Short mmCIF file of C-alpha atoms in Angstrom, two decimals:
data_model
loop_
_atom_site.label_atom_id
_atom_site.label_comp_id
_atom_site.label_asym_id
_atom_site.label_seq_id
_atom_site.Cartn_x
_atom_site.Cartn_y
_atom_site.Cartn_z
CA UNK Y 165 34.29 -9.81 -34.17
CA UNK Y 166 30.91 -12.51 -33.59
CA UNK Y 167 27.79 -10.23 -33.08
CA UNK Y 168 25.31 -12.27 -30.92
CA UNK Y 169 21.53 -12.32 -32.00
CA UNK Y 170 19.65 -9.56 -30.02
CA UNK Y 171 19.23 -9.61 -26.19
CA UNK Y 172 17.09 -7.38 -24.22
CA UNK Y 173 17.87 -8.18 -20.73
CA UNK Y 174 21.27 -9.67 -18.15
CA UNK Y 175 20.14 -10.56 -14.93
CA UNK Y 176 22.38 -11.49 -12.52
CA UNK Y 177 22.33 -13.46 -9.04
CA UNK Y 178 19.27 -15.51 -10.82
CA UNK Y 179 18.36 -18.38 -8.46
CA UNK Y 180 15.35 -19.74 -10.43
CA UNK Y 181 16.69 -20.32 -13.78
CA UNK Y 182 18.87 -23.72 -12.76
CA UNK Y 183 20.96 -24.70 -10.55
CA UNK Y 184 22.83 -22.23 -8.15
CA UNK Y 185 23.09 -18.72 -8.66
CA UNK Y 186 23.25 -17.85 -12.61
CA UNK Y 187 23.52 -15.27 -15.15
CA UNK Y 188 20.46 -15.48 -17.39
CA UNK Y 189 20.80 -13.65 -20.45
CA UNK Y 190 17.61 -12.60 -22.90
CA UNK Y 191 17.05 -13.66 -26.04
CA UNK Y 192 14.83 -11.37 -27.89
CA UNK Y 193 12.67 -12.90 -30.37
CA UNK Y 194 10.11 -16.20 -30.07
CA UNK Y 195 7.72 -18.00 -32.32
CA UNK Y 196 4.60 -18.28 -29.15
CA UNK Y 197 2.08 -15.93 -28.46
CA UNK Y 198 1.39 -16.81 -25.04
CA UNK Y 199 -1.75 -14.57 -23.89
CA UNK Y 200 -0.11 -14.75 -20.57
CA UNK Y 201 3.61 -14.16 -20.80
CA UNK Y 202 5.55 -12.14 -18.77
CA UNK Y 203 7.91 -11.22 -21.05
CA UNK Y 204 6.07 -10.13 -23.96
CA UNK Y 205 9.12 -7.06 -25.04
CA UNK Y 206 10.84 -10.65 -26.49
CA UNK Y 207 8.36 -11.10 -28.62
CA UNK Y 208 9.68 -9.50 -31.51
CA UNK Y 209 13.19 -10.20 -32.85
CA UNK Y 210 13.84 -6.60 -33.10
CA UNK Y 211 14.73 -3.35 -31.26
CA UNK Y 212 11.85 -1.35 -29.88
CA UNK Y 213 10.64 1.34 -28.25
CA UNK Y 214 9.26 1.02 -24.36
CA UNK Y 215 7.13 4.26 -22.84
CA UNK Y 216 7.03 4.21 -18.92
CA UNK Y 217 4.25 6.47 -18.39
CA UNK Y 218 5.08 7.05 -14.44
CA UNK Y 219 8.08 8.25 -15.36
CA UNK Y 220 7.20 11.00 -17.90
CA UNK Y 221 7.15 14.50 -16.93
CA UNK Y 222 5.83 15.65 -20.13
CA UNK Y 223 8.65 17.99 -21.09
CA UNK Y 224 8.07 17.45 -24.97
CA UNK Y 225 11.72 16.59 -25.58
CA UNK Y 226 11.50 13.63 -27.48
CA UNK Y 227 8.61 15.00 -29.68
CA UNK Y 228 10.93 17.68 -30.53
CA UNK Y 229 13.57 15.74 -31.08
CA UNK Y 230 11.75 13.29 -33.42
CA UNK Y 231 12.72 13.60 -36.99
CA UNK Y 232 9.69 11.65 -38.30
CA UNK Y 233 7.35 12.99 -36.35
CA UNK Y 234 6.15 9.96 -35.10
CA UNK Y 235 5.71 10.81 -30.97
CA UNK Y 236 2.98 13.08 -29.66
CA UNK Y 237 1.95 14.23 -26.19
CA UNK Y 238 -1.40 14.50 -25.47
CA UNK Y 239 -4.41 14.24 -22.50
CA UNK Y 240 -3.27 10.40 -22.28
CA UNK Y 241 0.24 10.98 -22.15
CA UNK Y 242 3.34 10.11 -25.03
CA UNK Y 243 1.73 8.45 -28.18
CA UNK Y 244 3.42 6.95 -30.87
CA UNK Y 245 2.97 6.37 -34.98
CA UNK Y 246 4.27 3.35 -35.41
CA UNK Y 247 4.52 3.42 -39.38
CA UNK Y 248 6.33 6.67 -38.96
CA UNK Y 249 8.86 5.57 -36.12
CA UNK Y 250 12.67 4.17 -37.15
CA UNK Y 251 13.18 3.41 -33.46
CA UNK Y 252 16.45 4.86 -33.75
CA UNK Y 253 16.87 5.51 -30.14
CA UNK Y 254 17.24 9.41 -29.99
CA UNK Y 255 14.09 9.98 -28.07
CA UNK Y 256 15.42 7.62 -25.61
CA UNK Y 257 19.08 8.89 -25.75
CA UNK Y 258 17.68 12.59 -25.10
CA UNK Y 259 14.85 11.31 -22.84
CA UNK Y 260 15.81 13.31 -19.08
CA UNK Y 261 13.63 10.93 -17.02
CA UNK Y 262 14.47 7.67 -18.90
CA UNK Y 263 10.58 7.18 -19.46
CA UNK Y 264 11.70 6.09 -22.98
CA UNK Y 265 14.28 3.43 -23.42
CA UNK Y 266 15.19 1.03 -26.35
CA UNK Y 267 14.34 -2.75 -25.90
CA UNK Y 268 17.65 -4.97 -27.45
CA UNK Y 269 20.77 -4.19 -28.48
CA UNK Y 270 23.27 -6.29 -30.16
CA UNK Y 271 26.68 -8.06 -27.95
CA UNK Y 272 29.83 -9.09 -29.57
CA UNK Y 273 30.33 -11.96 -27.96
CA UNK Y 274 33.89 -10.86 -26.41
CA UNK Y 275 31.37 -7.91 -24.64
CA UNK Y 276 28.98 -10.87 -23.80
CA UNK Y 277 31.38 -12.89 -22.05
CA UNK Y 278 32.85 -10.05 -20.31
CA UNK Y 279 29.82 -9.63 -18.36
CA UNK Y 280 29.12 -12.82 -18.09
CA UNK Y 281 33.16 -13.25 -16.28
CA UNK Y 282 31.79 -10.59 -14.00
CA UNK Y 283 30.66 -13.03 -11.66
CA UNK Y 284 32.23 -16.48 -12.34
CA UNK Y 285 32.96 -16.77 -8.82
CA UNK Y 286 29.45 -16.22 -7.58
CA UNK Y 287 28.70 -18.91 -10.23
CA UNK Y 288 31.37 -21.23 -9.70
CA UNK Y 289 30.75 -20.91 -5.47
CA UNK Y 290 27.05 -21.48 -5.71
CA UNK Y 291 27.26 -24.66 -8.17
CA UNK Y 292 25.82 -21.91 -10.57
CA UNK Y 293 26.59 -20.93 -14.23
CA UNK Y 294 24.73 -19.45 -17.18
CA UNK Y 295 20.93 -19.49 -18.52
CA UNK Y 296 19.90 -19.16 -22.20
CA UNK Y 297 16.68 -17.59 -22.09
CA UNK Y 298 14.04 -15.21 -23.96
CA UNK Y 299 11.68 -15.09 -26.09
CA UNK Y 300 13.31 -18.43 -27.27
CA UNK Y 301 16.95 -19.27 -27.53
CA UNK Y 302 16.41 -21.95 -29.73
CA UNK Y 303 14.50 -19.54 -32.43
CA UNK Y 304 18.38 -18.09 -32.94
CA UNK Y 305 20.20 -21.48 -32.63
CA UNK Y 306 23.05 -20.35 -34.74
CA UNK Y 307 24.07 -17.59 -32.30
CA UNK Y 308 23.07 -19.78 -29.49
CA UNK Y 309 25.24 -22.61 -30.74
CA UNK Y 310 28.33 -20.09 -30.69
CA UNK Y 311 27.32 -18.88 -27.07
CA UNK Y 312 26.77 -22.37 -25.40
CA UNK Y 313 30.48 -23.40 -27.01
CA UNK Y 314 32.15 -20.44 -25.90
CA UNK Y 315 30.71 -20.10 -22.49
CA UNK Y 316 31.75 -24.64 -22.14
CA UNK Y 317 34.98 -23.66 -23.23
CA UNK Y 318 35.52 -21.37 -20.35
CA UNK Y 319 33.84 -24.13 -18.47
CA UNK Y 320 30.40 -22.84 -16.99
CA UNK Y 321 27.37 -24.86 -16.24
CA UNK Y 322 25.09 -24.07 -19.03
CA UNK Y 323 21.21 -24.10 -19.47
CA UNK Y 324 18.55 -23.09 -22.14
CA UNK Y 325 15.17 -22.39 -20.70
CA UNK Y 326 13.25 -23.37 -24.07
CA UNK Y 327 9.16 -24.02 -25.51
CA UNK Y 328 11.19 -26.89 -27.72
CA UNK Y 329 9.28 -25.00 -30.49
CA UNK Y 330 12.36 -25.58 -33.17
CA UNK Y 331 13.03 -28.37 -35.85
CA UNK Y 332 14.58 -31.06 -33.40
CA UNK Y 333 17.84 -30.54 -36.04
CA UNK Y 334 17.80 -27.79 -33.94
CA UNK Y 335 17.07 -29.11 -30.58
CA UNK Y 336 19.74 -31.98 -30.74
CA UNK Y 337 21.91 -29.53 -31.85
CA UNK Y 338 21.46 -27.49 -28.82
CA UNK Y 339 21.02 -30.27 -26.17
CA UNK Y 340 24.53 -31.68 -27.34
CA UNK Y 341 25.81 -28.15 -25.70
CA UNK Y 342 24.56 -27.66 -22.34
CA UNK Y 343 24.06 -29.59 -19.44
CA UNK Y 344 20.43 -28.85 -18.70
CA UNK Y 345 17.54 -27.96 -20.47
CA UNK Y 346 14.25 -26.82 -19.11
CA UNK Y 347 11.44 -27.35 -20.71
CA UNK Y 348 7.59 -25.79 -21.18
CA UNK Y 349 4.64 -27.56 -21.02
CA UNK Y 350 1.78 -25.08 -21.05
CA UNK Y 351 -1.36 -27.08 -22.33
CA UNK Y 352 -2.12 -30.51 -23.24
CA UNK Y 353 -5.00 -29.96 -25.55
CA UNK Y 354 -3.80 -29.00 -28.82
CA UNK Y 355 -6.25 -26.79 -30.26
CA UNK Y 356 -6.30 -24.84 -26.81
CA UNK Y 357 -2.59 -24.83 -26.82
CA UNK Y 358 -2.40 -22.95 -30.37
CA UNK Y 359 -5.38 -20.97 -29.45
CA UNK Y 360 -3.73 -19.48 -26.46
CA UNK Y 361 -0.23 -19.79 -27.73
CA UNK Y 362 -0.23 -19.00 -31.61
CA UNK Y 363 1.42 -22.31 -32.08
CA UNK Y 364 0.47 -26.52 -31.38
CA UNK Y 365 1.95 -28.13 -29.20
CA UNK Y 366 2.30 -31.63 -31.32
CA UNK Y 367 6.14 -30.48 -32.32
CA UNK Y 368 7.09 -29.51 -28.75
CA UNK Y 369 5.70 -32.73 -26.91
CA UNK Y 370 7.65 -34.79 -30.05
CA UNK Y 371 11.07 -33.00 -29.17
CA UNK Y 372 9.74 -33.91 -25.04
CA UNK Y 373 10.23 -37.53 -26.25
CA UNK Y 374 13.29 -36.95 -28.41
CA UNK Y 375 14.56 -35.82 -25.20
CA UNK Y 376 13.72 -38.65 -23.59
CA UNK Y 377 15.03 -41.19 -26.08
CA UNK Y 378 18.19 -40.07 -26.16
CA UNK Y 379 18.98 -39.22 -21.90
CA UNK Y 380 19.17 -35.88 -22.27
CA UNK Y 381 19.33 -33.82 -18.96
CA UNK Y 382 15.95 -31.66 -18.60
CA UNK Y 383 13.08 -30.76 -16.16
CA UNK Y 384 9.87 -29.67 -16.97
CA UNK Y 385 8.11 -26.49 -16.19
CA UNK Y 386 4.23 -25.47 -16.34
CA UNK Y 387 2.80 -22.16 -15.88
CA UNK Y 388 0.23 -22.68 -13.89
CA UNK Y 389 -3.05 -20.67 -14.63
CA UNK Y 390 -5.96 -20.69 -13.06
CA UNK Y 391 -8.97 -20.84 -15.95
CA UNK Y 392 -6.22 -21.70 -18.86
CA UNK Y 393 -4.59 -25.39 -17.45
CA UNK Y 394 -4.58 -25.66 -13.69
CA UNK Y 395 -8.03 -28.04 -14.00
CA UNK Y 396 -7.98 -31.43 -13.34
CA UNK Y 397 -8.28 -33.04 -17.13
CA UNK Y 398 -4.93 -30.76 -18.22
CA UNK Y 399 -3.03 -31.71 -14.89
CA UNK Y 400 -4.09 -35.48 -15.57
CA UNK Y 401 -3.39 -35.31 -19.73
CA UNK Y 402 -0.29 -34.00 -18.47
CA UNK Y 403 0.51 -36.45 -16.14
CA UNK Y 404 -0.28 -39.28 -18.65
CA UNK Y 405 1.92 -37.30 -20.62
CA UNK Y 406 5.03 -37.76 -18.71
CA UNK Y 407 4.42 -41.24 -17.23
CA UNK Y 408 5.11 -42.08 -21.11
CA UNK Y 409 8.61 -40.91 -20.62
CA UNK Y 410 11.18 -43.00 -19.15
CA UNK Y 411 12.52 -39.11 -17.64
CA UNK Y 412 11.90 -38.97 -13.91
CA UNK Y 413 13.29 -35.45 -13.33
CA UNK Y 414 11.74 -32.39 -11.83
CA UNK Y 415 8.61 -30.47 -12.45
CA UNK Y 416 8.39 -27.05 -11.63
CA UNK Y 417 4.73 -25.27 -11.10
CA UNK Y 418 5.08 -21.83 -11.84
CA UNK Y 419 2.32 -19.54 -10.34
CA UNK Y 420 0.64 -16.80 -12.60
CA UNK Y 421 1.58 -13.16 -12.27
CA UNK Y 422 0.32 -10.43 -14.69
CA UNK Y 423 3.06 -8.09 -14.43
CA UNK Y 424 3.01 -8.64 -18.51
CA UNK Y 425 0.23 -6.48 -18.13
CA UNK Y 426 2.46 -3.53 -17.55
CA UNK Y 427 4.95 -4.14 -20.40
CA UNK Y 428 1.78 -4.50 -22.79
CA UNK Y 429 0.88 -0.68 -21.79
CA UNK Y 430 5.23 0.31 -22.29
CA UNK Y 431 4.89 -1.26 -25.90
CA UNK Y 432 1.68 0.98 -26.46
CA UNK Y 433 -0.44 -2.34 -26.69
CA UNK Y 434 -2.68 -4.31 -24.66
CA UNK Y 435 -3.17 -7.45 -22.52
CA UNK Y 436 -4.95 -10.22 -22.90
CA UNK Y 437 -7.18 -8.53 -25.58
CA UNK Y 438 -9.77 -10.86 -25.55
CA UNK Y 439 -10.22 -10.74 -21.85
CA UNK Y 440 -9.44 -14.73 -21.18
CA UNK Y 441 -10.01 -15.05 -17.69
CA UNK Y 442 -6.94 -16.07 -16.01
CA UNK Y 443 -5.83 -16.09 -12.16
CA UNK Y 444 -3.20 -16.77 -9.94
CA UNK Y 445 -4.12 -20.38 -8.28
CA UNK Y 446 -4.23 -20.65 -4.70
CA UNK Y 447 -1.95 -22.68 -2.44
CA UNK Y 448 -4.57 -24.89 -2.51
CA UNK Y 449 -4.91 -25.37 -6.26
CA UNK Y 450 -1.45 -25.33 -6.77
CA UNK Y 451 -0.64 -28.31 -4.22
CA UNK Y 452 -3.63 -30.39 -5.70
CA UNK Y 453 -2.52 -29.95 -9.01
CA UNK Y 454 1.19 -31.01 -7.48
CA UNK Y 455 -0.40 -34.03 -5.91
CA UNK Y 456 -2.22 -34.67 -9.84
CA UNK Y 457 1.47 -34.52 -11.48
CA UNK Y 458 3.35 -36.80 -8.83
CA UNK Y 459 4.28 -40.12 -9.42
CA UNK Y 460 6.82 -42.37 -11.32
CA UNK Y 461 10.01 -41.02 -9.50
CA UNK Y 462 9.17 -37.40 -10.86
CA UNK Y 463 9.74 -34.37 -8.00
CA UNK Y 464 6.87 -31.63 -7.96
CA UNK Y 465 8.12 -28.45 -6.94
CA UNK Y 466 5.79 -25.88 -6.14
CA UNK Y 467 6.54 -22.07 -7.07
#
């Protein structure tokens, strides 16, 4: 029986991930660093622990439970030895609160596409379907290969939400398999970009214009962040960027939250570490910068 790649997360009724209302499933694993991301429990390609401090009642359970010792309860609540941890899960199993829970677990994909059959007609009503997503989809192409076939041979609409951060083996690969792809463009700069990301962006604009070469179906997405690329210079580098393509799709401007700052404190680490000012930008900002990246046929949508 095929073992998918580890997810974290299945969210249903999704209405921002593509067209109609979708199932978006969670890759766990990706190659960025963003200092801002939202989703930083898919950073890692493995399981992991998550603490939710609000919901501990300090009972001691999984400290006694712990055969390595590695979980203590102090002043400032649970702590945990990471070099001593196996993250084996019985903490979380034994856990009465479910303050501790483990972060992925591995589908077969028969158990995949039985929850993803759980609401084809949602889907199929809505001019919906299913969303790759993560961490990065296209950092496990082999087990997203065998998920975008499966899910086209019971015919749903299928997108990968991506960075394009792959060897474009991989991304043609991929874009041969679904019907839409959407794409990240966080920063134009390139020593910026791998400052703030871990990575440069020179590979992901090349597979943009692979993209483009060969009509493939995407649209374009952009964090926007207020001190990190929502000034005039990014929004008009970006803009040059994409008059360059012969695409004229959608861009979508995606407003800052922090609520990564709260998974940072479940994974025992911490946010933004080197304090990089970053805000949400104003309705204001955002429709400037919307008026910066219009033109050539391209639709700015806002939020």
């Amino acid at each position: 029986m095929t073992t998918c790649s580890l997810i974290f997360d299945i969210k249903r009724y999704a209405i921002n991930d593509g067209p109609g209302i979708r199932t978006t499933i969670f890759f766990k694993g990706c190659p960025l660093r963003c200092v801002w991301c939202h989703n930083s429990e898919s950073w890692q390609p493995q399981r992991q622990l998550l603490y939710k401090a609000g919901r501990c009642i300090g009972c001691a359970t999984c400290v006694e439970i712990c055969r390595q010792g590695a979980l203590t309860l102090g002043a400032n609540g649970l702590q945990r030895d990471k070099n001593r941890c196996l993250v084996c899960g019985r903490c979380a199993d034994e856990c009465p609160t479910t303050a501790l829970e483990i972060c992925g677990k591995e589908w077969t994909m028969d158990s995949l596409m039985a929850e993803v059959e759980k609401e084809r007609d949602v889907m199929t009503d809505s001019g919906g379907g299913v969303t790759l997503c993560g961490g990065e989809p296209l950092m496990h192409h082999h087990s997203t290969m065998a998920i975008l076939k499966e899910l086209g041979r019971r015919g749903f609409h299928r997108v990968v939400d991506t960075s394009l951060y792959a060897p474009t083996e991989v991304v043609q690969e991929v874009a041969s398999e679904c019907e839409l792809m959407l794409v990240d463009i966080k920063l134009m700069d390139n020593e910026k970009h791998r400052l703030l990301t871990g990575v440069s962006n020179e590979l992901i604009l090349d597979n943009i214009r692979w993209l483009d070469r060969h009509q493939c179906h995407f649209a374009v997405r952009i964090p926007l962040i207020e001190g990190i690329n929502a000034d005039d210079d990014n929004m008009r580098q970006t803009a040059h960027f994409l008059d360059t393509l012969s695409w004229a799709g959608e861009v979508y401007l995606l407003p800052y939250h922090d609520v990564g700052r709260d998974k940072h404190r479940r994974m025992w680490s911490t946010y933004n570490p080197k304090q990089i000012p970053m805000a949400a930008p104003s309705d204001e900002l955002l429709r400037h910068c919307a008026e910066l990246l219009g033109g050539k046929g391209r639709r700015v949508i806002e939020g």
